[in-house]
XYZ file of C-alpha atoms in Angstrom:
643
model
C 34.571 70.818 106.917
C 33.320 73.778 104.496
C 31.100 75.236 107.633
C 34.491 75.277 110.193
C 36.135 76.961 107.340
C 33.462 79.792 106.675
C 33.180 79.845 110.619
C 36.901 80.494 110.608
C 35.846 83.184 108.224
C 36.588 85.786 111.126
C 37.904 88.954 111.790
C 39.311 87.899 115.492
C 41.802 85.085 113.822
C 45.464 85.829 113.745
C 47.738 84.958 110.752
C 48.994 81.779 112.629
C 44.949 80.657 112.365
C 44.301 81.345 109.083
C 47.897 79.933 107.661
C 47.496 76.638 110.084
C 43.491 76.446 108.465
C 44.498 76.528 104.989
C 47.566 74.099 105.280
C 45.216 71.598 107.658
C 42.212 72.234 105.334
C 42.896 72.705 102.041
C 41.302 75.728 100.873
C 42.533 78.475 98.703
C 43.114 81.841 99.925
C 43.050 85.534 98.537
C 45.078 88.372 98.478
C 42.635 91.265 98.236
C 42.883 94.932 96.768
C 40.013 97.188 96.866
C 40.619 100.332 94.735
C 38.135 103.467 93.457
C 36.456 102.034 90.433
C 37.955 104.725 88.086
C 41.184 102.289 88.147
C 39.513 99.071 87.873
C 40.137 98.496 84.395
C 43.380 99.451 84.235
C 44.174 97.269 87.615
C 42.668 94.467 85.275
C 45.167 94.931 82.781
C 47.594 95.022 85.227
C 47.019 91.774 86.478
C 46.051 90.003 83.259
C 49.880 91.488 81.961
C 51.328 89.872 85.260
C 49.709 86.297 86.166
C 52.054 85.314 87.857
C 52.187 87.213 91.259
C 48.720 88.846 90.284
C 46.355 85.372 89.205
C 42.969 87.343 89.375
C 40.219 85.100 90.649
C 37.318 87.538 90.945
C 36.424 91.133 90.168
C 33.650 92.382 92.203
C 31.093 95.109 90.899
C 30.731 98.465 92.183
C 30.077 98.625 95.721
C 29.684 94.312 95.872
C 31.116 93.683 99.033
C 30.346 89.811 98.455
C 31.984 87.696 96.008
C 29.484 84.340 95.596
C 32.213 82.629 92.984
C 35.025 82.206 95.967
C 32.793 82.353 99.063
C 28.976 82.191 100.123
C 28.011 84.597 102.912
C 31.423 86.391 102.684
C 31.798 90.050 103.553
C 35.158 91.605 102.280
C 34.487 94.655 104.665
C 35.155 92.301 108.030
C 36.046 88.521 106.574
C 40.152 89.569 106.634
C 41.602 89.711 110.331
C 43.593 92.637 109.583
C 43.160 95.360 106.418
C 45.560 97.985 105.480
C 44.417 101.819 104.223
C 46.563 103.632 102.015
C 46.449 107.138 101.280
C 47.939 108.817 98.576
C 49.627 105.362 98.057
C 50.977 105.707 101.226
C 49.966 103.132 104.198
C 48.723 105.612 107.243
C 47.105 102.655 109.221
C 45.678 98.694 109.852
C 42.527 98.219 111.364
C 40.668 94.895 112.065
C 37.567 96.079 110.004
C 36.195 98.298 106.632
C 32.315 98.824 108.092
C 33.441 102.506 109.611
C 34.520 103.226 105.973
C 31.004 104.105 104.031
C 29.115 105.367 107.613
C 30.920 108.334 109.626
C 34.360 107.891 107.934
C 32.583 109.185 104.374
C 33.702 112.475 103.082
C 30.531 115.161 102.761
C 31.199 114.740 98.779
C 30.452 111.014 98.772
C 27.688 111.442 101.511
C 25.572 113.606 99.202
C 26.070 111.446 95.880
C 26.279 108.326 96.375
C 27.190 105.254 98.911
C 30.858 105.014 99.704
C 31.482 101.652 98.656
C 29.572 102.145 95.378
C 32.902 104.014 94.450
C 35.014 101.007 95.079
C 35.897 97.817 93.196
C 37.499 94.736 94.900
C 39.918 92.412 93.097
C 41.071 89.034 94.677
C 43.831 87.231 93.595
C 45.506 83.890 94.083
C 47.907 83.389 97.076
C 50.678 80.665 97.377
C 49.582 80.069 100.921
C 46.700 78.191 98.580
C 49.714 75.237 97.833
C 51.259 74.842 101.085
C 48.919 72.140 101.649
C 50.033 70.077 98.503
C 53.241 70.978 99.280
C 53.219 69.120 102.695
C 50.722 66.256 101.338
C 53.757 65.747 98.622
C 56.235 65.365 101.690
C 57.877 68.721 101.259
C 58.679 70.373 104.573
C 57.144 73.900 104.787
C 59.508 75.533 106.533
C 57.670 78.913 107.411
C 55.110 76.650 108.997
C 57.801 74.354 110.977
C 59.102 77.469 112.214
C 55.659 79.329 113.223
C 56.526 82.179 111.121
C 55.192 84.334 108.392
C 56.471 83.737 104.834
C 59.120 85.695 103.694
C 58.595 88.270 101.006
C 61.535 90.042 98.675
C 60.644 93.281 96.524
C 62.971 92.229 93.337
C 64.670 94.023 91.123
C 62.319 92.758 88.389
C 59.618 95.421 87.095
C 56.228 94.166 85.874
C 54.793 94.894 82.907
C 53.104 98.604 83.649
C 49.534 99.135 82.781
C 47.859 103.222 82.620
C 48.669 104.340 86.714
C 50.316 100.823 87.581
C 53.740 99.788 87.510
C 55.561 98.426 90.213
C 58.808 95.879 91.177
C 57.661 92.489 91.410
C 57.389 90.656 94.793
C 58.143 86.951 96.031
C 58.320 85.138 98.609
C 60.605 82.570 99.321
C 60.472 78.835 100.777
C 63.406 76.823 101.594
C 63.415 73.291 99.894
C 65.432 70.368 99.756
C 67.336 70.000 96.689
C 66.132 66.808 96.453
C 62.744 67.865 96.337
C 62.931 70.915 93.735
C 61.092 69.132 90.854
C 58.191 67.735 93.262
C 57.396 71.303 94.261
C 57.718 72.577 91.090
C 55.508 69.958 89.609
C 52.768 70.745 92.488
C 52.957 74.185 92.326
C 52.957 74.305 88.807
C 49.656 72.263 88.714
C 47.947 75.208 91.083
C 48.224 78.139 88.857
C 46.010 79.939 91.130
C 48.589 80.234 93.717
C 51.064 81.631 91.928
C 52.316 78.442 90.144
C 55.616 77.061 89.331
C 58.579 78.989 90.942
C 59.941 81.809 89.313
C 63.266 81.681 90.612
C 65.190 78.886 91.802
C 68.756 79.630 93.494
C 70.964 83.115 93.868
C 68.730 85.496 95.669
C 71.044 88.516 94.002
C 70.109 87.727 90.849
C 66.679 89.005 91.832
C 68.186 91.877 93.222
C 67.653 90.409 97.002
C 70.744 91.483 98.212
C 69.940 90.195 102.080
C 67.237 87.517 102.778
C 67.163 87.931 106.418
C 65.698 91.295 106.020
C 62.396 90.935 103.847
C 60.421 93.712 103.313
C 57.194 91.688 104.171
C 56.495 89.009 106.752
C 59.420 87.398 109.223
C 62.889 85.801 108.545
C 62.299 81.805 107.160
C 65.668 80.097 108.361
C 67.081 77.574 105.777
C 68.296 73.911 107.491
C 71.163 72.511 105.530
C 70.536 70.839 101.779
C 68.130 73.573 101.093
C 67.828 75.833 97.964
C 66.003 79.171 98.006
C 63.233 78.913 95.740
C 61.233 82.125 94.732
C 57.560 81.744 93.768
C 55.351 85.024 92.636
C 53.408 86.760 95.555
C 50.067 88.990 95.627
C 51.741 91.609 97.362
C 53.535 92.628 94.193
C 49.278 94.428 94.442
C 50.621 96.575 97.298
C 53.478 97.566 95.717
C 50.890 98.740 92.904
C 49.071 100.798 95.123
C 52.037 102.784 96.210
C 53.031 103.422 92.962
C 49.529 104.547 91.428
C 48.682 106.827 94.378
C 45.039 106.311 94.839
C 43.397 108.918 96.675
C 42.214 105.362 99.268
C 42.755 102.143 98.356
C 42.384 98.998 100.915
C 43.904 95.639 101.201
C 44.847 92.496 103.407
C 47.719 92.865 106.037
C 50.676 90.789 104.518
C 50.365 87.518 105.920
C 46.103 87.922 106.875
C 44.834 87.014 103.358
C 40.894 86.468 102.851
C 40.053 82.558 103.238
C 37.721 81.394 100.514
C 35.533 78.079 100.304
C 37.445 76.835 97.057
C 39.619 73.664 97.526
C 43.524 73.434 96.387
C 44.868 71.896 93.498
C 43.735 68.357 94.361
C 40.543 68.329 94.500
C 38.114 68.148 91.243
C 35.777 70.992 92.199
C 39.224 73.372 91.823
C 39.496 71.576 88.026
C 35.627 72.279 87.369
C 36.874 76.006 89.562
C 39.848 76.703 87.118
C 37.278 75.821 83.880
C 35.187 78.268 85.213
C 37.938 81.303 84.487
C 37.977 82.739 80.986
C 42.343 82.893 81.051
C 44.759 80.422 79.565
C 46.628 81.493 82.150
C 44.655 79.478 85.018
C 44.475 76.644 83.121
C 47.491 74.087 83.860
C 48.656 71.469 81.724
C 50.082 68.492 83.150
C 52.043 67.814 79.590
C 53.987 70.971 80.245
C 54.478 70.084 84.353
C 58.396 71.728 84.337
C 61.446 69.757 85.330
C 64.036 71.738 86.864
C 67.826 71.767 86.085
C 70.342 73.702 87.723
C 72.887 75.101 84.598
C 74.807 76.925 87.128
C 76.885 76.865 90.360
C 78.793 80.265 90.217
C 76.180 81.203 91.554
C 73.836 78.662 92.466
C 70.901 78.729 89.341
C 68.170 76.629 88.000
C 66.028 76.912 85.161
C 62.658 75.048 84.631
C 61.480 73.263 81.228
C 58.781 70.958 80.393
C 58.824 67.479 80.139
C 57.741 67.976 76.856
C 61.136 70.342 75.843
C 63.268 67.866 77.480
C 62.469 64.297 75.235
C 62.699 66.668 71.838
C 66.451 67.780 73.040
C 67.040 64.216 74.206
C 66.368 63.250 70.672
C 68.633 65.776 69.486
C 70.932 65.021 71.417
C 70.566 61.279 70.384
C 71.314 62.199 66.665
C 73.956 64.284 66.845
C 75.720 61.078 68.400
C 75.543 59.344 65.179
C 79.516 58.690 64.391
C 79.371 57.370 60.712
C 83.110 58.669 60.885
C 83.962 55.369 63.611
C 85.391 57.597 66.248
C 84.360 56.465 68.831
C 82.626 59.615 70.129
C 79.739 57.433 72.102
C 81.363 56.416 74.595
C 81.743 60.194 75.731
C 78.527 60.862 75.972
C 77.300 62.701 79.217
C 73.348 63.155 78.845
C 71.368 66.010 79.052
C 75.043 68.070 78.333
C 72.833 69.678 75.532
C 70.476 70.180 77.313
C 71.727 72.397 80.235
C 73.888 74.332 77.605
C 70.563 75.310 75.975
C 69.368 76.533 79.220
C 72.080 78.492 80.412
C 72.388 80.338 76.646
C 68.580 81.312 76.833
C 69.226 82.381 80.125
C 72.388 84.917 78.444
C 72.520 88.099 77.029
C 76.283 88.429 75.566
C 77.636 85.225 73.903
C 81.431 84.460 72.649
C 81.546 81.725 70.169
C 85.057 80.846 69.478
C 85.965 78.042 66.561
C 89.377 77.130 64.896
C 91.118 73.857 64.481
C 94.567 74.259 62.385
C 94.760 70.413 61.637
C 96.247 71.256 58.317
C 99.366 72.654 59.210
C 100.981 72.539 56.045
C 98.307 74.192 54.142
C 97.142 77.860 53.879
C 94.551 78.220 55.642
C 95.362 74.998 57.774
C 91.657 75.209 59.378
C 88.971 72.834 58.429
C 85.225 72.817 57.508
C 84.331 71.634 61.175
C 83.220 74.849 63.602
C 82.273 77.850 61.612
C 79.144 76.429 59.518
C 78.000 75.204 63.743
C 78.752 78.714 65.172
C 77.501 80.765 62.672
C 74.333 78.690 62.993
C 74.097 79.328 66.907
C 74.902 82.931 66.458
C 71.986 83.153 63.578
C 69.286 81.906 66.569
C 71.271 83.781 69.741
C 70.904 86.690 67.523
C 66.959 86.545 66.807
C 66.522 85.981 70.509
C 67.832 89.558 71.478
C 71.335 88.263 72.422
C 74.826 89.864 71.537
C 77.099 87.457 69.688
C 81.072 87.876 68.892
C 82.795 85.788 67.208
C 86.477 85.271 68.778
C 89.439 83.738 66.946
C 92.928 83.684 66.350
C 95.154 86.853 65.198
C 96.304 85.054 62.110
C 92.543 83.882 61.078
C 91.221 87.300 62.415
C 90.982 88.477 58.560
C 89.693 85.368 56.772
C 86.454 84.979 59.918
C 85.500 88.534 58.868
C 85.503 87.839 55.322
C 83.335 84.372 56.017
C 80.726 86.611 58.308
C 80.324 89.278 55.548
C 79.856 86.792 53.059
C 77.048 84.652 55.824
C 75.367 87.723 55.769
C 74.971 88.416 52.546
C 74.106 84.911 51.349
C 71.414 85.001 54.111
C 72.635 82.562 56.262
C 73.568 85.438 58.737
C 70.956 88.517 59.336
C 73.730 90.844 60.526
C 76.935 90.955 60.662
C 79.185 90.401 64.377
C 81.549 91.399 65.517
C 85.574 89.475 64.534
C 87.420 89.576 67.689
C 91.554 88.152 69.036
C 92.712 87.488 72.276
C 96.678 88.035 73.368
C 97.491 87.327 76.358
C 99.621 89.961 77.398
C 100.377 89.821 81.185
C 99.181 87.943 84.061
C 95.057 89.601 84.052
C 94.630 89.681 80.213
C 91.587 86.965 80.272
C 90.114 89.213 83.530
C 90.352 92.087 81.262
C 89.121 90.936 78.275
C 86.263 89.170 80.114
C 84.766 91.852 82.344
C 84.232 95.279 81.811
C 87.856 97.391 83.354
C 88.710 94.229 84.764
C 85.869 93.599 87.545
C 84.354 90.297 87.836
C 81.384 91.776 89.334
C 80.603 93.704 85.478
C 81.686 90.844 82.752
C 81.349 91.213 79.549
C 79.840 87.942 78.497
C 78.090 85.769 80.581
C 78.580 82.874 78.107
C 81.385 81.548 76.683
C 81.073 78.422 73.600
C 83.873 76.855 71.858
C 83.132 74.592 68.765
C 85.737 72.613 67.284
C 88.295 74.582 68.929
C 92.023 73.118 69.597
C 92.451 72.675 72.766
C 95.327 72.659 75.234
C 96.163 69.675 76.505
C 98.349 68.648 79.264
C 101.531 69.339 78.938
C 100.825 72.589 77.506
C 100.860 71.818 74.087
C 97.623 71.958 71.242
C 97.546 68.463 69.077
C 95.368 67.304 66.235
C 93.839 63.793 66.254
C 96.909 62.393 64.720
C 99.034 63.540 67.489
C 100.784 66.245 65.395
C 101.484 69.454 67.931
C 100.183 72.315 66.029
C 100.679 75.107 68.964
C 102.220 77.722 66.577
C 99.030 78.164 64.770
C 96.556 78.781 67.830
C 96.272 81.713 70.080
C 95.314 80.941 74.203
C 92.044 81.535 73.817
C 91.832 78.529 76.812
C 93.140 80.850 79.006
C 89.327 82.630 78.889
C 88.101 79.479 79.631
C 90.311 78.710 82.801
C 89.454 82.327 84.348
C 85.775 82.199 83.802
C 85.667 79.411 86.068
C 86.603 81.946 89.186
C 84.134 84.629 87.249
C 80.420 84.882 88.868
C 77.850 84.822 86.257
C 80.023 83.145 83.603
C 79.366 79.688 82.005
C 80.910 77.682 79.133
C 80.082 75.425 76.363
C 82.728 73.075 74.801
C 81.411 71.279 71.520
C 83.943 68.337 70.079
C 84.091 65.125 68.273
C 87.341 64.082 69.425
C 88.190 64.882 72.777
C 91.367 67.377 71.926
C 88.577 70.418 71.445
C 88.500 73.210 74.059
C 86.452 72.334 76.989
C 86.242 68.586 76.646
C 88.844 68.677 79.361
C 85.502 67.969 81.505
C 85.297 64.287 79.872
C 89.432 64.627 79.986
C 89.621 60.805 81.647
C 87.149 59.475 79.340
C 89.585 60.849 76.819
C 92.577 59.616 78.101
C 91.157 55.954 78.247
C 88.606 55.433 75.382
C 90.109 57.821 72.607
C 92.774 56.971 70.237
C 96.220 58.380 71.263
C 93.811 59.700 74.177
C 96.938 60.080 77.127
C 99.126 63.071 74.256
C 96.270 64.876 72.680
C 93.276 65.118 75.397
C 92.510 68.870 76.197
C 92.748 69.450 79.855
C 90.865 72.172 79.955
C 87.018 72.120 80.856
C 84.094 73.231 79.899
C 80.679 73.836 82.415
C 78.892 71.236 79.789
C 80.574 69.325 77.156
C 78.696 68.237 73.498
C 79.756 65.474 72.247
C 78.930 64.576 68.505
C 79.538 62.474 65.447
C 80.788 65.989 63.756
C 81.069 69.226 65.992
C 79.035 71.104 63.426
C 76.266 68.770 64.351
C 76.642 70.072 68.110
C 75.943 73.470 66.832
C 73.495 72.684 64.772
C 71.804 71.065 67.745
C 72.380 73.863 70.106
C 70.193 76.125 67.740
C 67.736 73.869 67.176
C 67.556 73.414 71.443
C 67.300 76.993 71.432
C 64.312 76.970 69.555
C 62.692 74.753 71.305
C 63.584 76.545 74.233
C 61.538 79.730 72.867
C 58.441 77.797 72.267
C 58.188 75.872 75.446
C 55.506 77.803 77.597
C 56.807 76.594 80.943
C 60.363 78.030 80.246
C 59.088 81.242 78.565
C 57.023 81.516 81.729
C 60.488 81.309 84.281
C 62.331 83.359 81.801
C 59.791 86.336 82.007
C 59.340 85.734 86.003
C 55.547 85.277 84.778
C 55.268 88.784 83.265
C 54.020 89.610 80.109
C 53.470 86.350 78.836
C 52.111 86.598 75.136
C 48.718 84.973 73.902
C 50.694 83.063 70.956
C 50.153 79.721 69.993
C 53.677 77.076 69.825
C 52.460 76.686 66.121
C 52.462 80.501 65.610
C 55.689 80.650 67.291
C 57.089 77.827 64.711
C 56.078 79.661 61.943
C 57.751 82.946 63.182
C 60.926 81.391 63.795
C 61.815 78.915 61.022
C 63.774 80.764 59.312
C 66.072 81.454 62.444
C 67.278 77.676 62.109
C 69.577 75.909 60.261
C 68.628 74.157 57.340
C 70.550 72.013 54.439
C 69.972 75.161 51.977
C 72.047 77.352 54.594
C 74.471 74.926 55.632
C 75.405 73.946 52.090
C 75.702 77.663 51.435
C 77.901 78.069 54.314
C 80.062 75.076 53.391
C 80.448 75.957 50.051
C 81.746 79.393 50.896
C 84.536 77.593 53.305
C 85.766 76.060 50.326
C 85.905 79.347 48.064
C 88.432 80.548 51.219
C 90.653 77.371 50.626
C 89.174 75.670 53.938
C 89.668 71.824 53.615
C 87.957 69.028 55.104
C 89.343 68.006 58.519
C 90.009 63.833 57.736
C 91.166 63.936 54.291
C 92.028 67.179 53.541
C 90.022 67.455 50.515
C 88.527 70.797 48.545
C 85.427 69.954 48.645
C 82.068 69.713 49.870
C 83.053 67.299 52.968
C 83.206 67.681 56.852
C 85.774 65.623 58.547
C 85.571 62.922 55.172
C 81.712 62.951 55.192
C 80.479 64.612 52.032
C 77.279 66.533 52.780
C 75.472 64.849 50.688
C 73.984 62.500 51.941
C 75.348 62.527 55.426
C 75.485 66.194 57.073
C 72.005 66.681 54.727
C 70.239 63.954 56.522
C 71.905 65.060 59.690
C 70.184 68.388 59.655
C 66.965 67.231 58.323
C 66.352 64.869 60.978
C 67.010 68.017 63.435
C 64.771 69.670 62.000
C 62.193 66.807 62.177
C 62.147 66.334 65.779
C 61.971 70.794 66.443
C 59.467 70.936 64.206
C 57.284 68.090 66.514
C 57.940 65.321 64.411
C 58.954 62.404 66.638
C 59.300 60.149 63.896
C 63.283 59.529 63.966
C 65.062 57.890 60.797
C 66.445 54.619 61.365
């Protein structure tokens, strides 16, 4: 089989050949850049800064027009059917061979120093045309192959990380798959890091700043059959794209689509393992305990996110905990699983968060509000805040005052770095939520792209805002629902809704569950939703959890990886990463610092009412301490839950 593929190895073969050979055959293929040596090093960097579209498999020497480590008797100057020259970074012409280049096509300055392909260095990098036979053996169609066409491929909006001369917008290329079959091709792909990987975008082409996918800027239209989702994997051309932006004075590479076929097996096989130990990159090297599962966290527009397997069971357990109900609500039986989960992933994918909290339950008391929801938001803000998001904090006019005070005071304790920002909402005509959401009142330009609510009243049915003993306590909450209704019509907009009772803001997604299973469930169920709804023993908890999620989220390689599009991915260890970032999380010092400073404002407990160091009747010793230890426990690795 080896010999048919080195005979293949020819400069006659069209792109149908060579994509047909290495689907049928199993070998890898290159993408191939051959630049003037004075930029090798910094091409190097270039690539080793962007691993994803740029995996670099070999570096030649000056003027080594073989490359013994990917093929034996291989000659990069004819083994490609089609080669393009560049000029000035500009392409001026293909040709089917390189051999005129360093005979009569040398300049009279190269003639009388040296040989012309001394001058040049050739880099070849890992092509995803290397997994479409793992793809296929796993039983996902190909669909640029069903259709006899060449992949599609996207310049993005998405810049790579520059390096000296190169700097360029990141390329992929797109395959249709069945949504069905997203986490097998993720799980393949992920395992062949030489071909790009794991996806790097799954879902809305326009968030990549592909505005129109049946005009790609490389290779031919790939039709999608019904059930599909566009899924984006890193491409080799993103090298082209380098070349016209560093302007070599001549630079050479493969035609899009006619990529250099090389004698190394795909993913499968062991010689790629002993292949991939052979590199000197933790880059190439995959690990099957961080294989990604894929979730989509959003449908307005379509969007996945990946995590590892890994991530997932830590904010299972998490999410297991925070369903303790020592208070005998009942709040089990509305548990939706992995609702923590895809909140976690839609927040890390954000970059301006609303947290809104507030439950007047005490009516006849000033403040009415209770210990459950700030000590949980101010906890999520402290980790949105580390990780480079903007946080506001949104509440009602009448509490507007009293949240400001509590944030100065969080941040000055230390259980806040900085201070946010203390925000209302009034609605004032028919488009106040559009306006306050988005930027002069255009849902293409919102403001925040994620809304949560923790213990928040919430509307319910008829209109009306109840606590859990049925009491209607509308006069004391402002309709901050309202933002919650409209970003459901708002692109680019998701929600969170965290509640232990079912009459919180956004549980109106678990509104029948409510209804049925809750006490006094028909009167006081919110009916508004929520994109994902947290459930928990004590909302705080929720919050709690979310940050802890978050963190998890930060030091899970396979999401960083998606995050980043496979740019710039940092040599730092998880452990380092733990050690960094402790002091971003909750912790019982910080929480009981946070409750006692609720009670200092004359904030009561939400069951009894007391003045004291109790959420909803639980003091927080033992009970919200132990919560928030075992947390902690499980972020921290420890899988060793308390009974």
């Amino acid at each position: 089989m080896l010999s048919a593929v080195r005979a293949a190895r020819h400069p006659l073969r069209n792109f149908k050949t060579i994509c047909n050979s290495a689907v049928d055959k199993g070998y890898q293929q290159a993408n191939v850049v051959i630049l003037p040596k004075h930029l090798a090093n910094d091409f190097e960097a270039f690539c080793h800064s962007n691993p994803a579209p740029l995996p670099l498999l070999y570096r030649s020497q000056s003027g080594e027009t073989s490359c013994p480590p990917l093929a034996r008797n291989a000659d990069i100057r004819t083994d490609i059917s089609q080669y393009c020259v560049y000029e000035e970074g500009r392409l001026v012409k293909t040709v089917s061979s390189l051999e005129e280049y360093g005979s009569q096509q040398r300049t009279e300055q190269q003639a009388l120093h040296h040989d012309f392909w001394s001058d040049m260095v050739c880099f070849y990098l890992g092509c995803s045309f290397g997994f479409e036979g793992v793809l296929k053996k796993a039983g996902i169609p190909v669909r640029n192959v069903e259709q006899g066409r060449n992949i599609s491929m996207y310049r993005t909006a998405v810049s790579c990380v520059p390096a000296a001369a190169f700097s360029c917008p990141l390329v992929v290329t797109m395959r249709p798959v069945p949504v069905d079959m997203l986490n097998a091709a993720v799980e393949v792909t992920h395992l062949n890091p030489l071909a790009h990987g794991a996806p790097v975008h799954i879902g809305d082409p326009a968030l990549l700043g592909i505005q129109d996918l049946s005009k790609p800027d490389y290779g031919e239209q790939v039709e999608l059959q019904p059930g599909d989702v566009t899924v984006f994997w890193a491409c080799g051309v993103t090298a082209i794209e380098a070349i016209h932006s560093s302007k070599p004075s001549l630079a050479f590479s493969h035609s899009p689509g006619c990529m250099f076929l090389t004698d190394v097996p795909d993913s499968s096989s062991v010689s790629m393992t002993r292949f991939l130990d052979s590199l000197d990159s933790p880059y190439n090297k995959p690990n099957p305990e961080l294989v990604p599962l894929c979730f989509q966290i959003s449908h307005n527009p379509p969007f996945y996110s990946l995590v590892s397997q890994a991530a997932v069971e830590r904010i299972r357990l998490l999410e297991m905990i925070i369903g303790d109900d020592p208070g005998e609500r009942g709040i089990k039986a509305l548990f939706v699983q992995d609702e923590l989960l895809r909140s976690c992933l839609a927040l890390s994918h954000s970059s301006s968060v609303a947290i809104t909290t507030g439950f007047p339950t005490h009516y006849m008391h000033s403040p009415p509000d209770e210990t459950d929801g700030p000590p949980g938001a101010i906890a999520m803000a402290t980790i949105l805040l580390s990780l480079g998001k903007q946080v506001t904090l949104l509440t009602d006019k009448r509490a507007l005052e009293m949240n400001r005070a509590i944030i100065d005071e969080a941040v000055r304790t230390g259980v806040l770095k900085t201070a946010i920002p203390v925000v209302t909402f009034e609605d004032s005509g028919p488009d106040s939520a559009l306006d306050f959401l988005c930027h002069h009142g255009d849902p293409s330009k919102p403001r925040y792209d994620h809304l949560v609510a923790i213990e928040r009243s919430g509307r319910a049915g008829d209109g009306n805002y109840y606590n859990m003993r049925a009491i209607n306590i509308k006069h004391l909450v402002d309709p901050i629902d309202d933002l919650f209704i409209a970003a459901k019509n708002i692109p680019g907009i998701t929600t969170t809704g965290i509640g232990d009772g079912g009459n919180e803001l956004g549980m109106g997604k678990l509104k029948e569950k409510v209804k049925k299973l809750m006490p006094k469930g028909d009167l006081i169920a919110c009916d508004v939703p929520a994109d994902f709804a947290i459930t928990a023993g004590v909302s705080n908890w929720g919050g709690y959890a979310v940050a802890c999620g978050l963190f998890l989220l930060h030091t899970c390689p396979s999401h960083q990886r998606y995050l980043k599009s496979g740019l710039g991915l940092e040599r730092v260890t998880p452990q380092e990463l733990l050690q960094d970032w402790t002091a971003n999380l909750p912790s019982v010092d910080k929480e009981e610092s946070c409750l006692s400073t609720l009670v200092r404002f004359g904030i009561r407990s939400g069951k009894t009412a007391n003045l004291a160091m109790e959420v909803d009747g639980l003091t927080f010793h033992p009970t919200h301490s132990d919560i928030i230890t075992r947390l902690l426990e499980v972020t921290h690795g420890s899988n060793m839950l308390k009974p």
